[in-house]
Every structure is written in structure tokens, then in C-alpha cells.
Amino acid sequence: MPKIALITGITGQDGSYLSELLLAKGYRVYGVMRRSSVFTTQRIDHLYQDRHEEHVRFKLLYGDMLDPMGLRRVLSEVRPDEVYNLAAQSHVRTSFDQPIYTGEVVAIGTLNLLEAVRDYRDSSGKDVRFYQASSSEMFGKVSEIPQTERTPFYPRSPYACAKVYAHHQTVNYREAYSLFACSGILFNHESPRRGETFVTRKITRAATRVKLGLQEKLFLGNLEAKRDWGFAGDYVEAMWLMLQQQRPDDYVIATGETHSVREFLELVFSLLDLDWQDYVEIDERYMRPAEVDILLGDASKARDLLAWKPKVNWKELAAMMVEHDVELAQRERTLADAGYALTTNAGS
Ligand code: NAP
Ligand code: G4F
């Protein structure tokens, strides 16, 4: 019998890569998505549009992290072996504008799911395994560099505070109820599927559009913040590995390299033979009330116990995103030349 996985946040960046990975491993994959008035399945359309074998092993169900009864119904319908909780209001800047909503989805939403998983485990007798998408944002105002699983948390945003709550709840369900529950403390991971309001994708989208004459300026906030950026495709493999171990635990997943937003800008614009200083303007709207200055992860534990290490480095990641976004900009150029009005991303 194939294993069954349930993924919340299936329509997001990580949900799409994790679905591909699990389908390739022979899993049946069920995803929880929110009802929306517009299509939100662009990142996973390729998994069910083709009449492949995958088509019958991939299914979407409606659900919301704020609807505990609905989550219970989904669990009893799907009867999963593994549950991956990737759903979140995941944008840090937005969490300052919507702190309560972010807290409800990220913190209470995770608790809703943990409770549903515990009851489902107890009533079905299945040894269900749970993955929680924890974040390096929890380290916030860092007390040491690099950060490990033992580094204290010091969250600096409503999003990070909510992730700390969800992280501790996950540990507590492991200790209090013997749930096989793991947290991956993932550092920033990007890809051509990254949301366009996160800084790396905002930069690759803008630089490629500038190159093709579709955009004149790029407005950004703090260029000095440093992040440990990896490739999302590598990071979802770590999620799966955590749930295949003998015992549940928490792991830092990172590349061990950190770069500033300014360095990322320089790299991306130079790949397109452009000077970023001709196009970038600083805009206060993109500054945060409290900033995380530097993140740099030490993933030694994952390397030693999971045999995990990243395959794509920083420069390869930037090149992959630029290559993808050049194609996107070329398609936009063709539409613009044919007289269609284009919408641009509002940024965030
Ligand atoms: P993402 O692209 O923003 O995807 C978030 C997903 O959550 C989307 O599918 C979204 O659905 C869904 N969602 C939001 N609110 C929901 C709700 N109330 N009920 C059900 N689903 C809801 O995020 P990502 O980059 O894939 O990240 C995946 C997870 O890892 C998130 O929990 C994030 O906080 C965490 N994380 C990410 C990183 C990173 O660098 N990417 C690092 C550490 C941790 P819609 O499509 O309908 O909006
Ligand atoms: O790309 P960002 O918005 O990502 P951030 O805040 O690090 O959060 C991401 O990674 C976390 C893991 O550490 C995840 F948990 C979280 O869900 C999310 O995926 O911003 C990166 C840096 C920040 O310091 C920000 O201030 O870029 C700086 N920045 C400068 N100008 C900007 C901009 N960020 C955005 N989004 N937009 C700007 O114009």
C-alpha cells in the first residue's frame, strides 16, 4: 500500500515542491487548500492536469487552519500516515499589519491541527507523523552566530512570535502525548516559485523586467539585512527525512552561508549586465518596525543524523531564478508589444 501524506499549504512554494517529491516516492498526496474567488493552484496545476499516474495519487480538499472541525473531517477522510503543516500567513512585513490574523493562522491554526491529529491518531490507532514548518525568524535578534537547535529564540515580528508558539506546541505534543512530531527550523529558501513579494523574487522579477524594458524602478527597504538563502527543492527533502527517522526531533536546515540583500541585488543585476544602482530606490514602506539583521544557520545536526545537505548554492539559486524570470518577462514583452495592458506586482 502506498503511504498517504496530507499537506496544508499545498498551494504555496514549499507545498508544490514537497508534493512533487512525495509523488516521486510513490505516496498518495492530499492537499488542503482554501477556497478563493480566483485560482490559487498555479504552482501545482502541472501535478493534476496531465493524465499521468500522478493524477490519481494527487487530490485537493478544501480546508482552512481556522476551521478545526473542517481539519478533523479532512483527517478522517484522508487517513494520512504523515501530515506536513506548511500553511501560514508567511509574510513577515504583512504580519505587522495583520498581527492578530497572523497569530490565529500560524499559532492557533497549528494548535487546531495538532489537536485534530492527536484525536485522529488515538481513534484510528495509526502511527501518524507530524511535521511543523518552524522558521529561522524565531531566532530574531540573534544571541549567537551561527544559530543552532540550541540557540535561544528572540522573535522580532508577530509572525515570528506565532511561529515560536507553534514550535513549542509541537514539542509539547511530542512530550505530553508521545506524538511523532518534528519541527524543521528552516532558514530562508527560495526558488522560481517563491512569492513575488519576498525580497529575492521581487529582485529577480524586477531586474528581468527592467532588462526587457517593462519596468524602470525597483523600490526596496533595508538592503543591509543578511539571510542564509537556500533552494526550496533541497529543503523539502529535509522535511521528508525528518519523518523517516526512528525518533522525532527538531532540526536546523540551512546552507551555512549568509549574504546581504545588497549582495543579492548586485549578483542578480550583474547576471543581466545591469548596474542595480541605476534602478533601485529605497522606500520607507518596505522597512519593518523591528528587523532581523542577520541569519546564519548551522545545519550540522541535519547533516550528521539525516545525511542532508543542500545541493544548490547561492549563485546557482540566483541564476535559476533569473533564468525563469527572463522567460516570464519575455512572455510579458510579447503581450505588451501586442497591445495588452500589464499589471505589475505591488511589492511588499
Ligand atoms: P507560502 O508560499 O506563503 O505558502 C503558504 C501556504 O499557506 C499557501 O498555500 C497558503 O494558501 C496557505 N495558507 C495561508 N493561510 C491559510 C489558512 N488560513 N488556511 C489554510 N491554508 C492557508 O509559504 P512557503 O514559502 O511555501 O512556506 C511554507 C511554510 O514554511 C510556511 O509555514 C512558512 O511560514 C514556513 N517557512 C518558510 C520559509 C521560507 O523561507 N520559505 C522559511 C521557514 C519557514 P493560499 O495559496 O491560499 O494563500
Ligand atoms: O524576503 P523577506 O520578506 O523574507 P523574511 O522576512 O526573511 O522571511 C522569510 O523567511 C523566513 C525564514 O527566515 C520565513 F519564516 C518567512 O515565512 C519568509 O519566508 O525579507 C528578507 C529581508 C528582510 O530583512 C527585509 O527587511 O529583505 C529585507 N527587504 C528589503 N527590502 C525586503 C525588501 N523584504 C521584502 N519582502 N520586500 C522588500 O522590498
Coordinates of C-alpha atoms and ligand atoms in Angstrom, one line a residue:
M1 CA 0.0 0.0 0.0
P2 CA 1.4 3.5 -0.8
K3 CA 1.9 5.8 2.1
I4 CA -0.6 8.7 2.4
A5 CA 0.6 12.3 3.0
L6 CA -1.6 15.2 3.9
I7 CA -0.1 18.7 3.2
T8 CA -1.5 22.0 4.5
G9 CA -0.3 25.0 2.4
I10 CA -0.2 22.8 -0.7
T11 CA -0.7 25.9 -3.0
G12 CA 2.4 27.6 -1.6
Q13 CA 6.1 27.4 -2.7
D14 CA 7.0 24.5 -0.4
G15 CA 3.8 22.7 -0.8
S16 CA 4.4 22.4 -4.6
Y17 CA 8.0 21.0 -4.2
L18 CA 7.0 18.7 -1.4
S19 CA 4.1 17.3 -3.5
E20 CA 6.5 16.6 -6.4
L21 CA 8.9 14.8 -4.0
L22 CA 6.3 12.6 -2.3
L23 CA 4.6 11.7 -5.6
A24 CA 8.0 10.7 -7.0
K25 CA 8.5 8.4 -3.9
G26 CA 5.1 6.7 -4.6
Y27 CA 3.0 8.4 -2.0
R28 CA -0.7 9.3 -2.4
V29 CA -0.7 13.1 -1.7
Y30 CA -3.7 15.1 -0.4
G31 CA -3.6 18.8 -0.1
V32 CA -5.6 21.2 2.0
M33 CA -6.4 24.5 0.2
R34 CA -8.6 27.5 1.0
R35 CA -11.5 28.4 -1.1
S36 CA -10.7 31.6 -3.1
S37 CA -12.6 33.7 -5.7
V38 CA -9.5 33.4 -8.0
F39 CA -7.3 30.4 -9.0
T40 CA -4.5 29.7 -6.5
T41 CA -3.2 26.4 -7.8
Q42 CA -0.7 27.7 -10.4
R43 CA 2.2 26.1 -8.6
I44 CA 0.6 22.6 -8.6
D45 CA -1.5 22.7 -11.8
H46 CA 1.1 20.5 -13.5
L47 CA 0.5 17.7 -11.0
Y48 CA -3.1 17.1 -11.9
Q49 CA -3.6 18.5 -15.3
D50 CA -1.7 15.7 -17.1
R51 CA -3.4 12.3 -17.2
H52 CA -0.4 10.7 -15.6
E53 CA -0.3 8.1 -12.9
E54 CA 0.3 11.0 -10.5
H55 CA -3.2 12.3 -11.4
V56 CA -4.9 9.6 -9.4
R57 CA -2.4 9.9 -6.5
F58 CA -2.9 13.7 -6.0
K59 CA -6.0 15.2 -4.6
L60 CA -7.1 18.6 -3.2
L61 CA -9.6 19.2 -0.4
Y62 CA -11.0 22.4 0.9
G63 CA -9.9 23.4 4.4
D64 CA -8.7 26.3 6.5
M65 CA -6.4 26.4 9.5
L66 CA -9.0 28.5 11.3
D67 CA -11.7 25.8 10.9
P68 CA -10.9 23.0 13.4
M69 CA -13.9 20.9 12.5
G70 CA -13.0 21.0 8.9
L71 CA -9.5 19.8 9.6
R72 CA -10.9 16.9 11.6
R73 CA -13.1 16.0 8.7
V74 CA -10.2 16.1 6.3
L75 CA -8.1 13.8 8.6
S76 CA -10.8 11.2 8.9
E77 CA -11.4 11.3 5.2
V78 CA -7.8 11.1 4.1
R79 CA -6.4 8.8 6.9
P80 CA -2.8 10.0 6.4
D81 CA 0.4 8.4 7.6
E82 CA 2.2 11.7 7.5
V83 CA 0.9 15.3 8.0
Y84 CA 3.0 18.3 6.8
N85 CA 1.9 21.6 8.3
L86 CA 3.1 24.2 5.8
A87 CA 0.1 26.6 5.9
A88 CA 0.8 30.1 7.2
Q89 CA 0.4 33.8 6.6
S90 CA 4.1 33.6 5.9
H91 CA 5.0 37.3 5.1
V92 CA 6.9 38.9 7.9
R93 CA 6.2 42.6 6.9
T94 CA 2.4 41.8 6.5
S95 CA 2.3 40.3 9.9
F96 CA 2.9 43.8 11.4
D97 CA -0.2 45.0 9.6
Q98 CA -2.2 41.9 10.4
P99 CA -0.8 40.6 13.8
I100 CA -4.0 39.0 15.1
Y101 CA -4.9 37.3 11.9
T102 CA -1.3 36.0 11.5
G103 CA -1.3 34.8 15.1
E104 CA -4.6 33.0 14.5
V105 CA -3.5 31.2 11.4
V106 CA 0.1 30.4 12.4
A107 CA -0.2 29.8 16.1
I108 CA -3.8 28.7 16.8
G109 CA -4.1 27.1 13.3
T110 CA -1.2 24.8 14.2
L111 CA -2.8 24.0 17.5
N112 CA -6.1 23.2 15.8
L113 CA -4.2 20.8 13.5
L114 CA -2.2 19.2 16.4
E115 CA -5.4 18.6 18.3
A116 CA -7.1 17.1 15.3
V117 CA -4.0 14.9 14.6
R118 CA -3.8 13.7 18.2
D119 CA -7.5 12.7 18.2
Y120 CA -7.2 11.0 14.8
R121 CA -4.1 9.1 15.9
D122 CA -6.0 7.9 19.1
S123 CA -9.2 6.9 17.3
S124 CA -7.6 5.3 14.3
G125 CA -4.6 3.7 16.0
K126 CA -2.4 4.8 13.2
D127 CA 1.2 5.9 14.0
V128 CA 0.7 9.2 12.3
R129 CA 3.7 11.5 11.9
F130 CA 3.6 15.3 12.0
Y131 CA 5.9 17.9 10.5
Q132 CA 5.8 21.6 11.6
A133 CA 7.2 24.3 9.4
S134 CA 9.2 26.3 12.0
S135 CA 11.3 29.2 11.0
S136 CA 14.7 30.8 11.5
E137 CA 12.8 34.0 12.1
M138 CA 12.3 32.6 15.6
F139 CA 16.0 33.4 16.4
G140 CA 15.2 37.1 15.5
K141 CA 17.6 39.3 17.4
V142 CA 20.2 36.6 17.4
S143 CA 22.2 35.8 20.5
E144 CA 24.9 33.8 18.6
I145 CA 26.2 33.3 15.1
P146 CA 25.7 30.8 13.6
Q147 CA 22.3 29.6 15.0
T148 CA 21.8 26.0 16.0
E149 CA 18.9 24.0 17.6
R150 CA 20.2 25.2 20.9
T151 CA 20.2 29.0 20.1
P152 CA 17.5 30.8 22.2
F153 CA 14.6 32.3 20.4
Y154 CA 14.1 36.1 20.3
P155 CA 11.3 36.8 17.9
R156 CA 11.0 40.2 16.3
S157 CA 7.6 40.2 14.5
P158 CA 4.1 39.0 15.1
Y159 CA 4.8 36.2 12.5
A160 CA 7.9 35.1 14.4
C161 CA 6.1 35.2 17.8
A162 CA 3.4 33.0 16.4
K163 CA 5.9 30.5 15.0
V164 CA 7.6 30.3 18.4
Y165 CA 4.2 29.4 19.9
A166 CA 3.5 26.8 17.2
H167 CA 7.1 25.4 17.7
H168 CA 6.7 25.0 21.4
Q169 CA 3.2 23.4 21.0
T170 CA 4.7 20.9 18.6
V171 CA 7.4 20.0 21.1
N172 CA 4.8 19.7 23.8
Y173 CA 2.6 17.3 21.8
R174 CA 5.7 15.2 21.3
E175 CA 6.5 15.2 25.1
A176 CA 2.9 15.2 26.5
Y177 CA 1.2 12.8 24.1
S178 CA 4.1 10.9 22.5
L179 CA 3.1 12.2 19.1
F180 CA 5.7 11.7 16.5
A181 CA 6.1 15.4 15.9
C182 CA 9.1 17.2 14.3
S183 CA 9.9 20.8 13.7
G184 CA 12.2 21.9 10.8
I185 CA 13.7 25.2 11.7
L186 CA 14.2 26.2 8.1
F187 CA 16.2 29.2 7.1
N188 CA 15.1 31.3 4.1
H189 CA 14.6 29.2 1.0
E190 CA 13.7 30.5 -2.4
S191 CA 13.0 29.3 -5.9
P192 CA 11.4 30.4 -9.2
R193 CA 8.1 29.6 -7.4
R194 CA 8.8 32.0 -4.5
G195 CA 6.0 34.5 -3.9
E196 CA 6.8 37.8 -5.7
T197 CA 6.7 39.9 -2.6
F198 CA 9.6 38.2 -0.9
V199 CA 12.8 40.1 -1.5
T200 CA 14.7 37.6 -3.7
R201 CA 11.9 37.1 -6.1
K202 CA 11.0 40.7 -6.0
I203 CA 14.5 41.4 -7.2
T204 CA 14.7 38.8 -9.9
R205 CA 11.3 39.7 -11.2
A206 CA 12.2 43.4 -11.3
A207 CA 15.7 43.0 -12.7
T208 CA 14.5 40.8 -15.6
R209 CA 11.6 43.2 -16.3
V210 CA 14.0 46.2 -16.3
K211 CA 16.2 44.3 -18.8
L212 CA 13.2 43.9 -21.2
G213 CA 12.0 47.5 -20.8
L214 CA 8.9 46.6 -18.8
Q215 CA 9.9 48.4 -15.6
E216 CA 12.0 51.4 -14.7
K217 CA 12.4 51.3 -10.9
L218 CA 12.6 48.8 -8.1
F219 CA 11.6 50.1 -4.6
L220 CA 13.1 48.2 -1.7
G221 CA 13.6 48.6 2.1
N222 CA 16.6 47.6 4.2
L223 CA 19.5 46.4 2.0
E224 CA 21.8 45.6 4.8
A225 CA 19.8 42.6 6.3
K226 CA 21.6 39.3 5.8
R227 CA 20.0 36.0 5.2
D228 CA 21.0 32.4 4.8
W229 CA 19.3 31.6 1.4
G230 CA 18.9 28.1 0.1
F231 CA 16.8 26.3 -2.6
A232 CA 13.3 25.2 -1.6
G233 CA 13.6 22.0 -3.6
D234 CA 16.5 20.9 -1.3
Y235 CA 14.7 21.9 1.8
V236 CA 11.5 19.9 1.3
E237 CA 13.7 16.8 1.2
A238 CA 14.8 17.5 4.7
M239 CA 11.2 17.7 5.8
W240 CA 10.5 14.2 4.5
L241 CA 13.8 12.8 6.0
M242 CA 12.7 14.1 9.5
L243 CA 9.6 12.0 9.4
Q244 CA 11.5 8.8 8.3
Q245 CA 13.7 8.7 11.4
Q246 CA 13.4 6.3 14.4
R247 CA 12.5 9.1 16.8
P248 CA 11.1 12.6 16.4
D249 CA 13.3 15.6 16.8
D250 CA 13.9 19.2 15.7
Y251 CA 16.5 20.2 13.1
V252 CA 18.0 23.4 11.7
I253 CA 18.0 23.4 7.9
A254 CA 20.4 26.0 6.3
T255 CA 23.3 26.4 3.9
G256 CA 25.8 27.9 6.4
E257 CA 26.4 31.0 4.2
T258 CA 24.9 34.4 4.7
H259 CA 24.6 37.4 2.2
S260 CA 23.0 40.8 2.4
V261 CA 20.1 42.0 0.3
R262 CA 22.6 44.4 -1.3
E263 CA 24.8 41.4 -2.3
F264 CA 21.9 39.6 -3.8
L265 CA 20.9 42.7 -5.8
E266 CA 24.5 43.1 -7.1
L267 CA 24.6 39.4 -8.2
V268 CA 21.2 39.4 -9.9
F269 CA 21.7 42.7 -11.8
S270 CA 25.2 41.7 -12.8
L271 CA 23.9 38.4 -14.3
L272 CA 21.9 40.7 -16.6
D273 CA 24.8 43.1 -17.3
L274 CA 23.0 45.8 -15.4
D275 CA 24.1 48.2 -12.6
W276 CA 21.5 47.9 -9.8
Q277 CA 22.3 51.4 -8.6
D278 CA 20.7 52.9 -11.8
Y279 CA 17.3 51.3 -10.9
V280 CA 16.9 50.8 -7.1
E281 CA 15.3 53.4 -4.8
I282 CA 14.8 53.0 -1.0
D283 CA 11.2 53.2 0.1
E284 CA 10.3 53.5 3.8
R285 CA 7.1 51.4 3.1
Y286 CA 9.3 48.3 3.0
M287 CA 11.1 49.0 6.3
R288 CA 10.0 46.9 9.2
P289 CA 9.2 48.2 12.7
A290 CA 11.7 45.7 14.0
E291 CA 14.2 44.0 11.8
V292 CA 16.1 40.7 11.9
D293 CA 19.6 41.8 11.0
I294 CA 21.4 38.6 10.3
L295 CA 20.5 34.9 10.0
L296 CA 23.1 32.2 9.5
G297 CA 22.4 28.6 10.2
D298 CA 24.5 25.7 11.3
A299 CA 22.8 22.5 9.9
S300 CA 25.4 20.1 11.3
K301 CA 22.8 18.0 13.2
A302 CA 20.8 17.5 10.0
R303 CA 23.9 16.6 8.1
D304 CA 25.0 14.1 10.8
L305 CA 21.6 12.5 11.6
L306 CA 19.6 12.9 8.4
A307 CA 22.6 12.8 5.9
W308 CA 21.0 16.0 4.5
K309 CA 23.0 18.8 2.8
P310 CA 22.0 21.4 0.3
K311 CA 22.8 20.8 -3.4
V312 CA 22.2 24.2 -4.8
N313 CA 24.4 27.1 -3.8
W314 CA 23.6 30.8 -3.5
K315 CA 24.9 31.8 -7.0
E316 CA 23.2 28.8 -8.7
L317 CA 19.9 29.7 -6.9
A318 CA 20.1 33.3 -8.2
A319 CA 20.9 32.1 -11.7
M320 CA 18.0 29.6 -11.6
M321 CA 15.5 32.4 -10.6
V322 CA 16.9 34.8 -13.2
E323 CA 16.6 32.3 -16.0
H324 CA 13.0 31.5 -15.0
D325 CA 12.0 35.2 -14.7
V326 CA 13.7 36.2 -18.0
E327 CA 11.3 33.8 -19.7
L328 CA 8.4 35.2 -17.8
A329 CA 9.4 38.8 -18.8
Q330 CA 9.8 37.7 -22.4
R331 CA 6.2 36.5 -22.4
E332 CA 5.1 39.8 -20.9
R333 CA 7.1 41.7 -23.5
T334 CA 5.3 39.8 -26.3
L335 CA 1.9 40.7 -24.7
A336 CA 2.9 44.3 -24.2
D337 CA 4.1 44.5 -27.9
A338 CA 0.7 43.1 -28.9
G339 CA -1.0 45.9 -27.0
Y340 CA -2.2 44.1 -23.8
A341 CA -2.1 46.1 -20.6
L342 CA 0.2 44.5 -18.0
T343 CA -0.3 44.5 -14.2
T344 CA 2.8 44.8 -12.0
N345 CA 3.3 43.4 -8.6
A346 CA 2.6 45.9 -5.9
G347 CA 5.5 44.7 -3.8
S348 CA 5.6 44.2 -0.1
Ligands
NAP1 P1 3.9 30.4 1.1 O1 4.3 30.2 -0.3 O2 3.4 31.7 1.6 O3 2.6 29.3 1.3 C1 1.8 29.4 2.4 C2 0.6 28.5 2.2 O4 -0.3 28.5 3.3 C3 -0.3 28.8 0.9 O5 -0.7 27.6 0.3 C4 -1.5 29.5 1.5 O6 -2.6 29.4 0.7 C5 -1.6 28.7 2.8 N1 -2.5 29.3 3.8 C6 -2.4 30.6 4.3 N2 -3.3 30.8 5.2 C7 -4.1 29.7 5.3 C8 -5.2 29.3 6.0 N3 -5.8 30.1 6.9 N4 -5.7 28.0 5.9 C9 -5.1 27.2 5.0 N5 -4.0 27.5 4.3 C10 -3.5 28.7 4.4 O7 4.9 29.8 2.1 P2 6.2 28.8 1.8 O8 7.4 29.7 1.5 O9 5.8 27.7 1.0 O10 6.5 28.3 3.3 C11 5.8 27.1 3.8 C12 5.8 27.2 5.3 O11 7.2 27.2 5.8 C13 5.1 28.3 6.0 O12 4.5 27.9 7.2 C14 6.2 29.3 6.3 O13 5.9 30.2 7.3 C15 7.3 28.4 6.6 N6 8.7 28.8 6.4 C16 9.1 29.3 5.2 C17 10.4 29.6 4.9 C18 10.8 30.2 3.6 O14 11.9 30.7 3.5 N7 10.1 29.9 2.5 C19 11.3 29.5 6.0 C20 10.9 29.0 7.2 C21 9.6 28.6 7.4 P3 -3.0 30.5 -0.4 O15 -2.3 30.0 -1.7 O16 -4.5 30.3 -0.5 O17 -2.5 31.8 0.1
G4F2 O1 12.3 38.1 1.7 P1 11.8 38.5 3.0 O2 10.4 39.2 3.1 O3 11.9 37.3 4.0 P2 12.0 37.2 5.6 O4 11.4 38.4 6.3 O5 13.4 36.8 5.9 O6 11.0 36.0 5.9 C1 11.1 34.8 5.0 O7 12.0 33.9 5.6 C2 11.6 33.4 6.9 C3 12.7 32.4 7.3 O8 13.7 33.1 8.0 C4 10.3 32.7 6.8 F1 9.9 32.2 8.0 C5 9.2 33.7 6.3 O9 8.0 33.0 6.2 C6 9.6 34.2 5.0 O10 9.6 33.2 4.0 O11 12.8 39.6 3.6 C7 14.2 39.3 3.7 C8 14.9 40.6 4.1 C9 14.3 41.3 5.3 O12 15.4 41.7 6.2 C10 13.7 42.5 4.7 O13 13.6 43.7 5.6 O14 14.9 41.5 3.0 C11 14.6 42.8 3.5 N1 13.9 43.6 2.5 C12 14.5 44.8 1.9 N2 13.6 45.3 1.0 C13 12.8 43.4 1.9 C14 12.5 44.4 1.0 N3 11.9 42.4 2.0 C15 10.7 42.4 1.3 N4 9.8 41.4 1.4 N5 10.5 43.4 0.4 C16 11.4 44.5 0.2 O15 11.1 45.4 -0.6

